[in-house]
Short mmCIF file of N, CA and C in Angstrom, two decimals:
data_model
loop_
_atom_site.label_atom_id
_atom_site.label_comp_id
_atom_site.label_asym_id
_atom_site.label_seq_id
_atom_site.Cartn_x
_atom_site.Cartn_y
_atom_site.Cartn_z
N MET A 1 1.11 -1.30 -0.04
CA MET A 1 -0.15 0.14 0.33
C MET A 1 1.14 1.36 0.19
N SER A 2 1.77 0.90 0.02
CA SER A 2 3.22 2.48 0.18
C SER A 2 3.07 2.82 -1.17
N GLY A 3 2.70 2.10 -2.38
CA GLY A 3 2.94 3.07 -3.78
C GLY A 3 1.58 3.65 -3.83
N VAL A 4 0.57 3.66 -3.06
CA VAL A 4 -0.68 4.62 -3.13
C VAL A 4 -0.44 6.02 -2.51
N PRO A 5 -0.36 6.99 -3.33
CA PRO A 5 -0.54 8.55 -2.99
C PRO A 5 -1.01 8.61 -1.40
N VAL A 6 -0.25 9.51 -0.53
CA VAL A 6 -0.94 9.84 0.71
C VAL A 6 -2.64 10.16 0.68
N HIS A 7 -3.28 10.87 -0.46
CA HIS A 7 -4.77 11.33 -0.22
C HIS A 7 -5.68 10.15 -0.65
N LEU A 8 -5.17 9.07 -1.44
CA LEU A 8 -5.86 7.96 -1.45
C LEU A 8 -5.64 7.07 -0.44
N ARG A 9 -4.81 6.63 0.13
CA ARG A 9 -4.67 6.17 1.61
C ARG A 9 -6.34 5.82 1.65
N ALA A 10 -6.43 4.61 2.57
CA ALA A 10 -7.60 4.08 3.31
C ALA A 10 -7.46 4.65 4.62
N PRO A 11 -8.18 5.01 5.57
CA PRO A 11 -8.03 5.23 7.10
C PRO A 11 -8.18 3.69 7.71
N ARG A 12 -7.16 3.65 8.59
CA ARG A 12 -7.13 2.53 9.72
C ARG A 12 -8.36 1.95 10.11
N ARG A 13 -8.99 3.05 10.42
CA ARG A 13 -10.61 2.59 11.05
C ARG A 13 -11.19 3.62 10.66
N PRO A 14 -11.81 3.63 9.36
CA PRO A 14 -13.21 4.38 8.56
C PRO A 14 -14.41 4.88 9.34
N GLY A 15 -15.02 3.88 10.37
CA GLY A 15 -15.71 3.97 11.17
C GLY A 15 -15.79 5.16 12.10
N LEU A 16 -14.43 5.33 12.96
CA LEU A 16 -13.76 6.32 13.78
C LEU A 16 -13.85 7.43 12.89
N VAL A 17 -13.16 7.49 11.52
CA VAL A 17 -12.68 8.72 10.99
C VAL A 17 -14.17 9.70 10.82
N ARG A 18 -15.20 8.98 9.91
CA ARG A 18 -16.53 9.18 10.03
C ARG A 18 -17.10 10.18 11.20
N ALA A 19 -16.69 9.20 12.05
CA ALA A 19 -17.57 9.82 13.39
C ALA A 19 -16.74 10.83 13.88
N LEU A 20 -15.51 11.09 13.56
CA LEU A 20 -14.62 12.09 14.12
C LEU A 20 -14.62 13.32 13.19
N GLU A 21 -15.22 12.96 12.02
CA GLU A 21 -14.93 14.46 10.91
C GLU A 21 -16.85 14.93 11.50
N ALA A 22 -17.78 14.09 11.56
CA ALA A 22 -19.14 14.73 12.13
C ALA A 22 -18.88 15.39 13.27
N VAL A 23 -17.87 14.95 14.31
CA VAL A 23 -17.99 16.01 15.77
C VAL A 23 -16.62 17.11 15.20
N ALA A 24 -16.07 17.20 14.19
CA ALA A 24 -15.42 18.38 13.84
C ALA A 24 -16.48 19.54 13.19
N VAL A 25 -17.26 18.90 12.28
CA VAL A 25 -18.24 19.62 11.86
C VAL A 25 -19.00 20.53 12.86
N LEU A 26 -19.43 19.28 13.72
CA LEU A 26 -20.47 20.06 14.65
C LEU A 26 -19.48 21.19 15.87
N GLY A 27 -18.17 20.67 15.98
CA GLY A 27 -17.41 21.77 16.70
C GLY A 27 -17.32 23.19 15.96
N ALA A 28 -17.29 23.06 14.62
CA ALA A 28 -17.14 24.23 13.91
C ALA A 28 -18.43 24.66 14.16
N VAL A 29 -19.44 24.32 14.24
CA VAL A 29 -20.90 24.77 14.09
C VAL A 29 -20.97 25.36 15.45
N LEU A 30 -21.06 24.97 16.12
CA LEU A 30 -20.96 25.51 17.86
C LEU A 30 -20.12 26.76 17.65
N VAL A 31 -18.75 26.76 17.13
CA VAL A 31 -18.05 27.97 16.82
C VAL A 31 -18.90 28.85 16.62
N LEU A 32 -19.13 28.86 15.16
CA LEU A 32 -19.89 29.64 14.38
C LEU A 32 -21.33 30.48 14.99
N VAL A 33 -21.93 29.41 16.05
CA VAL A 33 -22.84 29.64 16.50
C VAL A 33 -22.85 30.86 17.27
N GLY A 34 -21.66 30.05 18.39
CA GLY A 34 -21.35 31.11 19.49
C GLY A 34 -20.98 32.42 19.74
N ALA A 35 -19.72 32.17 18.71
CA ALA A 35 -18.62 33.16 19.14
C ALA A 35 -19.23 34.83 18.56
N PRO A 36 -20.36 35.08 17.42
CA PRO A 36 -20.53 36.29 16.85
C PRO A 36 -21.31 36.65 18.23
N VAL A 37 -22.21 35.73 18.52
CA VAL A 37 -23.58 36.29 19.68
C VAL A 37 -22.12 36.50 20.67
N TRP A 38 -21.23 35.55 21.23
CA TRP A 38 -20.57 36.05 22.25
C TRP A 38 -20.34 37.55 22.30
N TRP A 39 -19.58 37.98 21.05
CA TRP A 39 -18.71 38.92 20.84
C TRP A 39 -19.69 40.29 20.89
N LEU A 40 -20.83 40.16 20.30
CA LEU A 40 -22.08 40.89 19.83
C LEU A 40 -23.00 41.26 21.16
N VAL A 41 -23.60 40.27 21.39
CA VAL A 41 -24.75 40.42 22.33
C VAL A 41 -24.54 40.04 23.95
N HIS A 42 -23.24 39.27 24.17
CA HIS A 42 -23.44 38.60 25.57
C HIS A 42 -23.14 39.86 26.58
N SER A 43 -22.34 40.75 26.58
CA SER A 43 -22.25 41.98 27.27
C SER A 43 -23.81 42.39 27.55
N ALA A 44 -24.45 42.50 26.96
CA ALA A 44 -25.98 43.10 27.10
C ALA A 44 -26.53 42.28 27.86
N ALA A 45 -26.58 41.10 27.34
CA ALA A 45 -27.63 40.34 28.49
C ALA A 45 -27.22 39.85 29.45
N ARG A 46 -25.76 39.78 29.79
CA ARG A 46 -25.36 39.42 31.33
C ARG A 46 -25.75 40.96 32.20
N GLY A 47 -25.89 42.23 31.42
CA GLY A 47 -26.09 43.09 32.12
C GLY A 47 -27.87 43.41 32.44
N TRP A 48 -28.48 42.66 31.44
CA TRP A 48 -30.03 42.46 31.37
C TRP A 48 -30.33 41.84 32.81
N THR A 49 -29.63 40.58 32.70
CA THR A 49 -29.83 39.68 34.23
C THR A 49 -29.46 40.07 35.28
N ASP A 50 -28.84 41.13 35.55
CA ASP A 50 -28.70 41.87 36.62
C ASP A 50 -29.78 42.62 37.30
N ALA A 51 -30.53 42.68 36.30
CA ALA A 51 -32.19 43.38 36.72
C ALA A 51 -31.50 44.47 37.26
N ARG A 52 -31.02 45.40 36.62
CA ARG A 52 -31.22 47.14 37.72
C ARG A 52 -32.08 47.96 36.86
N VAL A 53 -33.11 47.83 36.99
CA VAL A 53 -34.13 48.65 37.01
C VAL A 53 -33.96 49.99 36.88
N VAL A 54 -34.53 50.86 35.74
CA VAL A 54 -34.81 51.78 36.00
C VAL A 54 -35.76 52.67 35.49
N ALA A 55 -36.03 54.15 35.49
CA ALA A 55 -37.20 54.61 34.57
C ALA A 55 -36.47 55.79 33.99
N ALA A 56 -36.36 55.23 32.14
CA ALA A 56 -35.54 56.28 31.90
C ALA A 56 -36.09 57.40 31.07
N THR A 57 -35.88 58.63 31.35
CA THR A 57 -36.92 59.59 30.57
C THR A 57 -36.21 60.61 29.21
N VAL A 58 -36.98 60.38 28.05
CA VAL A 58 -36.23 60.90 26.93
C VAL A 58 -36.85 62.09 27.05
N ALA A 59 -36.23 63.73 27.12
CA ALA A 59 -36.49 64.21 26.80
C ALA A 59 -37.33 65.05 25.41
N GLU A 60 -38.02 65.91 25.59
CA GLU A 60 -39.05 66.34 24.02
C GLU A 60 -37.85 66.36 23.16
N ASP A 61 -36.42 67.47 23.31
CA ASP A 61 -35.89 67.41 22.36
C ASP A 61 -34.71 66.79 21.94
N ALA A 62 -35.15 65.46 22.59
CA ALA A 62 -33.66 63.94 22.41
C ALA A 62 -33.37 64.01 21.22
N ARG A 63 -32.34 63.98 21.16
CA ARG A 63 -32.13 62.90 19.59
C ARG A 63 -32.12 61.67 19.59
N CYS A 64 -32.99 60.81 18.63
CA CYS A 64 -33.09 59.33 18.44
C CYS A 64 -32.80 59.10 17.27
N THR A 65 -32.31 58.03 17.15
CA THR A 65 -31.55 57.58 15.95
C THR A 65 -32.49 55.97 15.63
N THR A 66 -32.42 55.61 14.31
CA THR A 66 -32.87 54.08 14.41
C THR A 66 -32.11 53.00 13.50
N GLY A 67 -31.46 52.36 14.20
CA GLY A 67 -30.33 51.36 13.58
C GLY A 67 -29.56 51.17 15.32
N PRO A 68 -28.63 50.56 15.09
CA PRO A 68 -28.25 49.11 14.01
C PRO A 68 -29.00 48.08 14.13
N PRO A 69 -28.49 47.35 13.00
CA PRO A 69 -29.48 46.07 12.93
C PRO A 69 -29.40 45.67 14.48
N PRO A 70 -29.89 44.10 14.96
CA PRO A 70 -31.21 43.17 14.17
C PRO A 70 -32.27 44.46 14.19
N GLY A 71 -33.06 44.17 12.92
CA GLY A 71 -34.16 44.96 13.13
C GLY A 71 -33.79 46.39 12.88
N SER A 72 -34.64 47.35 13.09
CA SER A 72 -34.75 48.68 13.17
C SER A 72 -35.16 49.41 14.51
N PRO A 73 -34.05 48.82 15.65
CA PRO A 73 -34.37 49.52 17.00
C PRO A 73 -34.56 51.02 16.87
N ARG A 74 -34.97 51.68 17.72
CA ARG A 74 -34.82 52.98 17.98
C ARG A 74 -34.10 53.12 19.29
N THR A 75 -33.02 54.33 19.30
CA THR A 75 -32.52 54.53 20.65
C THR A 75 -32.28 55.82 20.68
N CYS A 76 -32.65 56.28 21.61
CA CYS A 76 -32.92 58.09 22.52
C CYS A 76 -31.79 58.23 23.78
N ALA A 77 -31.27 59.78 23.07
CA ALA A 77 -30.78 59.80 24.34
C ALA A 77 -31.84 60.10 25.83
N ALA A 78 -31.01 59.71 26.89
CA ALA A 78 -32.00 59.67 27.98
C ALA A 78 -31.66 59.76 28.95
N THR A 79 -32.22 60.08 30.07
CA THR A 79 -31.45 60.41 32.11
C THR A 79 -32.16 59.46 32.38
N TRP A 80 -31.72 58.68 33.99
CA TRP A 80 -32.58 58.15 34.90
C TRP A 80 -31.58 58.08 36.06
N THR A 81 -32.09 57.64 37.04
CA THR A 81 -31.57 57.75 38.23
C THR A 81 -31.25 56.20 38.91
N PRO A 82 -30.22 55.89 38.83
CA PRO A 82 -29.72 54.54 39.29
C PRO A 82 -30.61 53.81 40.78
N ALA A 83 -30.94 52.73 40.72
CA ALA A 83 -31.61 51.73 41.62
C ALA A 83 -30.85 52.60 43.27
N GLY A 84 -31.52 52.81 43.98
CA GLY A 84 -31.09 53.19 45.14
C GLY A 84 -31.18 54.84 45.35
N GLY A 85 -31.19 55.64 44.52
CA GLY A 85 -31.17 56.76 44.51
C GLY A 85 -29.72 57.62 45.01
N ASP A 86 -28.99 56.85 45.34
CA ASP A 86 -27.80 57.35 46.20
C ASP A 86 -26.72 58.12 44.96
N ARG A 87 -26.81 58.17 43.59
CA ARG A 87 -26.18 59.01 42.86
C ARG A 87 -26.75 59.85 42.26
N GLU A 88 -26.43 60.90 41.44
CA GLU A 88 -27.27 61.47 40.86
C GLU A 88 -27.34 60.66 39.52
N SER A 89 -28.02 61.69 38.60
CA SER A 89 -29.08 61.22 37.30
C SER A 89 -27.99 61.05 36.53
N VAL A 90 -27.87 59.82 35.71
CA VAL A 90 -26.92 59.68 34.61
C VAL A 90 -27.50 59.66 32.93
N GLU A 91 -26.71 60.33 32.13
CA GLU A 91 -27.25 60.64 31.26
C GLU A 91 -26.54 59.44 30.20
N GLY A 92 -27.56 58.78 29.35
CA GLY A 92 -27.01 57.76 28.91
C GLY A 92 -27.85 57.62 27.63
N THR A 93 -28.06 56.36 26.49
CA THR A 93 -29.16 56.02 25.98
C THR A 93 -30.06 54.94 26.27
N VAL A 94 -31.03 55.10 25.76
CA VAL A 94 -31.97 54.17 25.82
C VAL A 94 -32.63 53.87 24.69
N SER A 95 -32.81 52.03 24.47
CA SER A 95 -32.81 51.32 22.99
C SER A 95 -33.78 50.52 23.27
N GLU A 96 -34.88 49.86 22.22
CA GLU A 96 -35.15 48.72 22.31
C GLU A 96 -34.55 47.83 21.41
N ARG A 97 -33.32 47.89 21.15
CA ARG A 97 -32.50 47.13 20.39
C ARG A 97 -32.71 45.62 20.27
N TYR A 98 -33.02 45.20 21.31
CA TYR A 98 -33.44 43.48 21.60
C TYR A 98 -35.04 43.37 22.14
N GLY A 99 -36.31 44.27 21.46
CA GLY A 99 -37.32 44.06 22.28
C GLY A 99 -37.56 44.70 23.38
N GLY A 100 -38.85 45.19 23.60
CA GLY A 100 -39.41 46.03 24.76
C GLY A 100 -40.19 47.22 23.84
N ASP A 101 -40.29 47.63 24.78
CA ASP A 101 -41.01 49.29 24.69
C ASP A 101 -40.25 50.12 23.90
N LEU A 102 -40.83 50.99 22.88
CA LEU A 102 -40.35 52.18 22.20
C LEU A 102 -40.15 53.09 23.13
N PRO A 103 -38.69 53.70 23.02
CA PRO A 103 -38.73 55.08 23.45
C PRO A 103 -38.97 56.01 22.68
N ALA A 104 -39.61 56.94 23.09
CA ALA A 104 -40.08 57.95 22.15
C ALA A 104 -39.94 59.71 23.02
N ALA A 105 -39.41 60.27 22.30
CA ALA A 105 -39.53 61.90 22.85
C ALA A 105 -40.22 62.31 23.87
N GLY A 106 -39.56 62.65 24.85
CA GLY A 106 -41.02 63.51 25.71
C GLY A 106 -41.34 62.33 26.51
N GLY A 107 -41.20 60.95 26.42
CA GLY A 107 -41.95 59.73 27.08
C GLY A 107 -40.76 59.10 28.33
N THR A 108 -41.57 58.65 29.53
CA THR A 108 -40.63 57.85 30.16
C THR A 108 -41.03 56.58 29.72
N VAL A 109 -39.66 55.47 29.77
CA VAL A 109 -40.02 54.08 29.63
C VAL A 109 -39.58 53.21 30.72
N GLU A 110 -39.76 52.39 30.86
CA GLU A 110 -38.75 51.25 31.71
C GLU A 110 -38.03 50.42 31.50
N ALA A 111 -36.85 50.50 31.84
CA ALA A 111 -35.50 49.72 31.11
C ALA A 111 -34.84 49.39 32.07
N ARG A 112 -33.69 48.56 31.61
CA ARG A 112 -32.71 47.60 32.60
C ARG A 112 -31.49 48.63 32.19
N VAL A 113 -30.59 48.77 32.81
CA VAL A 113 -29.33 49.21 32.63
C VAL A 113 -28.37 48.36 32.09
N VAL A 114 -27.38 48.13 31.01
CA VAL A 114 -26.56 46.99 30.46
C VAL A 114 -25.29 47.43 30.47
N ALA A 115 -24.92 48.58 30.24
CA ALA A 115 -23.52 49.36 30.37
C ALA A 115 -23.44 50.24 31.57
N ASP A 116 -22.04 50.47 32.21
CA ASP A 116 -22.07 52.05 32.72
C ASP A 116 -20.90 52.76 32.24
N GLY A 117 -20.09 53.29 32.84
CA GLY A 117 -19.31 53.73 32.22
C GLY A 117 -18.95 55.15 31.32
N ASP A 118 -18.40 55.25 30.52
CA ASP A 118 -18.38 56.52 29.69
C ASP A 118 -19.59 56.76 28.35
N ASP A 119 -20.06 55.59 28.20
CA ASP A 119 -21.33 55.10 27.38
C ASP A 119 -22.56 54.46 28.20
N PRO A 120 -23.38 54.90 29.03
CA PRO A 120 -24.10 54.18 29.66
C PRO A 120 -25.48 53.84 28.73
N MET A 121 -25.93 52.62 29.27
CA MET A 121 -26.86 52.33 27.93
C MET A 121 -28.27 51.07 29.10
N ALA A 122 -29.40 51.68 28.60
CA ALA A 122 -30.51 50.85 29.07
C ALA A 122 -31.28 50.38 28.13
N LEU A 123 -31.55 49.16 27.81
CA LEU A 123 -32.37 48.35 27.28
C LEU A 123 -33.76 48.21 28.01
N THR A 124 -34.73 48.39 27.02
CA THR A 124 -36.53 47.96 27.42
C THR A 124 -37.06 47.26 27.18
N GLY A 125 -36.17 46.15 26.48
CA GLY A 125 -36.92 44.78 26.57
C GLY A 125 -35.66 43.33 25.69
N PHE A 126 -35.71 42.53 26.12
CA PHE A 126 -34.60 41.17 25.43
C PHE A 126 -35.83 40.24 25.10
N GLN A 127 -35.78 39.73 23.81
CA GLN A 127 -36.49 38.49 23.22
C GLN A 127 -35.77 37.50 24.34
N PRO A 128 -36.65 36.85 25.00
CA PRO A 128 -36.49 35.42 25.24
C PRO A 128 -35.35 34.45 25.19
N VAL A 129 -35.55 34.32 23.86
CA VAL A 129 -34.38 33.24 22.92
C VAL A 129 -33.34 33.69 22.54
N LEU A 130 -33.35 35.05 22.63
CA LEU A 130 -31.89 35.41 22.15
C LEU A 130 -30.97 35.85 23.66
N LEU A 131 -31.80 36.01 24.66
CA LEU A 131 -31.36 36.51 25.91
C LEU A 131 -30.53 34.93 26.43
N ARG A 132 -31.19 33.72 26.34
CA ARG A 132 -30.80 32.53 26.34
C ARG A 132 -29.46 32.29 25.40
N TRP A 133 -29.78 32.44 24.44
CA TRP A 133 -28.80 32.21 23.32
C TRP A 133 -27.54 33.43 23.92
N ALA A 134 -27.37 34.65 24.05
CA ALA A 134 -26.76 35.21 24.28
C ALA A 134 -25.80 34.62 25.62
N LEU A 135 -26.50 34.41 26.48
CA LEU A 135 -26.01 33.88 27.74
C LEU A 135 -25.04 32.37 27.69
N ALA A 136 -25.96 31.77 27.03
CA ALA A 136 -24.87 30.12 26.80
C ALA A 136 -24.02 30.43 25.78
N ALA A 137 -23.49 31.69 24.56
CA ALA A 137 -22.77 31.86 23.63
C ALA A 137 -21.41 31.60 23.98
N PRO A 138 -20.80 31.89 25.56
CA PRO A 138 -19.35 31.61 25.43
C PRO A 138 -19.20 30.03 26.06
N TYR A 139 -20.47 29.40 26.78
CA TYR A 139 -20.29 27.90 26.77
C TYR A 139 -20.49 27.03 25.31
N LEU A 140 -20.82 27.30 24.57
CA LEU A 140 -21.14 26.96 23.34
C LEU A 140 -19.66 27.07 22.63
N THR A 141 -19.34 28.33 22.39
CA THR A 141 -18.23 28.54 21.62
C THR A 141 -16.92 27.52 22.23
N ALA A 142 -16.73 27.51 23.42
CA ALA A 142 -15.89 26.91 24.45
C ALA A 142 -16.07 25.13 23.70
N ALA A 143 -17.15 24.86 24.08
CA ALA A 143 -17.65 23.37 23.82
C ALA A 143 -17.22 23.08 22.09
N GLY A 144 -17.30 24.15 21.42
CA GLY A 144 -16.93 23.92 19.81
C GLY A 144 -15.16 23.80 19.82
N VAL A 145 -14.60 24.74 20.35
CA VAL A 145 -13.14 24.76 20.27
C VAL A 145 -12.92 23.40 20.79
N LEU A 146 -13.37 22.95 21.97
CA LEU A 146 -12.71 21.56 22.73
C LEU A 146 -13.41 20.66 21.43
N LEU A 147 -14.47 20.56 21.54
CA LEU A 147 -14.67 19.10 20.05
C LEU A 147 -13.88 19.37 18.97
N LEU A 148 -13.61 20.30 18.30
CA LEU A 148 -12.60 20.66 17.20
C LEU A 148 -11.18 20.26 17.38
N VAL A 149 -10.69 20.56 18.68
CA VAL A 149 -9.08 20.36 18.58
C VAL A 149 -9.68 18.88 18.78
N LEU A 150 -10.18 18.51 19.61
CA LEU A 150 -10.22 16.51 20.01
C LEU A 150 -9.90 15.90 18.66
N ALA A 151 -11.52 16.22 17.68
CA ALA A 151 -11.24 15.32 16.90
C ALA A 151 -10.20 15.76 15.72
N VAL A 152 -9.45 16.82 15.42
CA VAL A 152 -8.60 16.92 14.25
C VAL A 152 -7.29 16.17 15.24
N ALA A 153 -7.43 16.54 16.42
CA ALA A 153 -6.41 15.26 17.35
C ALA A 153 -6.55 13.97 16.88
N GLY A 154 -7.92 13.43 17.08
CA GLY A 154 -8.31 12.05 16.71
C GLY A 154 -8.07 11.59 15.11
N LEU A 155 -8.15 12.73 14.08
CA LEU A 155 -7.91 12.44 12.56
C LEU A 155 -6.48 12.31 12.34
N VAL A 156 -5.56 13.16 13.24
CA VAL A 156 -4.16 12.94 12.57
C VAL A 156 -3.98 11.52 12.67
N ARG A 157 -4.11 11.07 14.05
CA ARG A 157 -3.71 9.80 14.83
C ARG A 157 -4.50 8.91 13.81
N THR A 158 -5.48 8.94 13.17
CA THR A 158 -6.01 7.62 12.51
C THR A 158 -6.36 8.01 11.18
N ASP A 159 -6.31 8.78 10.36
CA ASP A 159 -6.19 9.01 8.69
C ASP A 159 -5.27 9.54 8.52
N PRO A 160 -4.43 8.56 7.57
CA PRO A 160 -3.43 8.83 6.78
C PRO A 160 -3.43 10.49 6.03
N ARG A 161 -4.42 10.77 5.41
CA ARG A 161 -4.60 11.80 4.33
C ARG A 161 -4.55 13.15 5.58
N TRP A 162 -4.89 12.87 6.99
CA TRP A 162 -5.12 13.74 8.17
C TRP A 162 -3.22 14.07 8.75
N ALA A 163 -2.80 12.77 8.44
CA ALA A 163 -1.82 12.83 9.56
C ALA A 163 0.13 13.18 8.74
N SER A 164 -0.39 12.95 7.31
CA SER A 164 1.12 13.30 6.84
C SER A 164 0.89 14.33 5.79
N PRO A 165 1.73 15.17 5.25
CA PRO A 165 1.53 16.22 4.40
C PRO A 165 1.56 15.56 3.01
N ARG A 166 1.35 15.94 2.06
CA ARG A 166 1.33 15.19 0.58
C ARG A 166 2.62 15.15 -0.03
N THR A 167 3.87 14.27 0.34
CA THR A 167 4.82 14.53 -0.17
C THR A 167 4.88 13.78 -1.43
N ASP A 168 3.87 13.05 -1.86
CA ASP A 168 3.76 12.67 -3.11
C ASP A 168 3.78 13.25 -4.19
N LEU A 169 3.81 14.55 -4.39
CA LEU A 169 3.58 15.48 -5.48
C LEU A 169 5.03 15.76 -5.75
N PRO A 170 4.66 15.88 -7.01
CA PRO A 170 5.92 16.77 -7.69
C PRO A 170 6.65 18.06 -7.21
N ARG A 171 7.86 18.35 -7.05
CA ARG A 171 8.66 19.43 -6.75
C ARG A 171 8.32 20.72 -7.87
N PRO A 172 7.78 21.61 -7.55
CA PRO A 172 7.83 22.77 -8.87
C PRO A 172 8.95 23.11 -9.42
N GLY A 173 8.88 22.98 -10.89
CA GLY A 173 10.11 22.99 -11.55
C GLY A 173 10.87 21.80 -11.62
N ALA A 174 10.46 20.56 -10.81
CA ALA A 174 10.97 19.21 -11.18
C ALA A 174 10.74 18.77 -13.02
#
């Protein structure tokens, strides 16, 4: 069997190789499903679960914008007093980016603070499915990376197509 090129050699355990390839695909899918949501939504979801409820007041002359996706959410400049009332009012933005009530100029909307610091933000709602997905995203990503690493390690050990480089090809210019 040594005369057969590397890419045509049969694996030593074909059933195991098929299973490991399926595990590698599953790992890649978990990474693709988890990583972007972890990167973009996880911090807002964590802030939402902290349940720091405030009444955000949007001024009559407040600047409101539409966007960014998902959907066409409305985001307005607003002020609110943190829970406990021991600090002065905070100026930030309130948005219905992930669901909830629409903030409008001259109105007050119930929201939860999801970000403090230089750019405080409050959200008026969160879709339950997206919230669970965003909270699980780090675990999905870690499980996907682990499955991918283990599957590739198994494939390198059991399948000659993964174990060695294609040394049977002629060198360029030869």
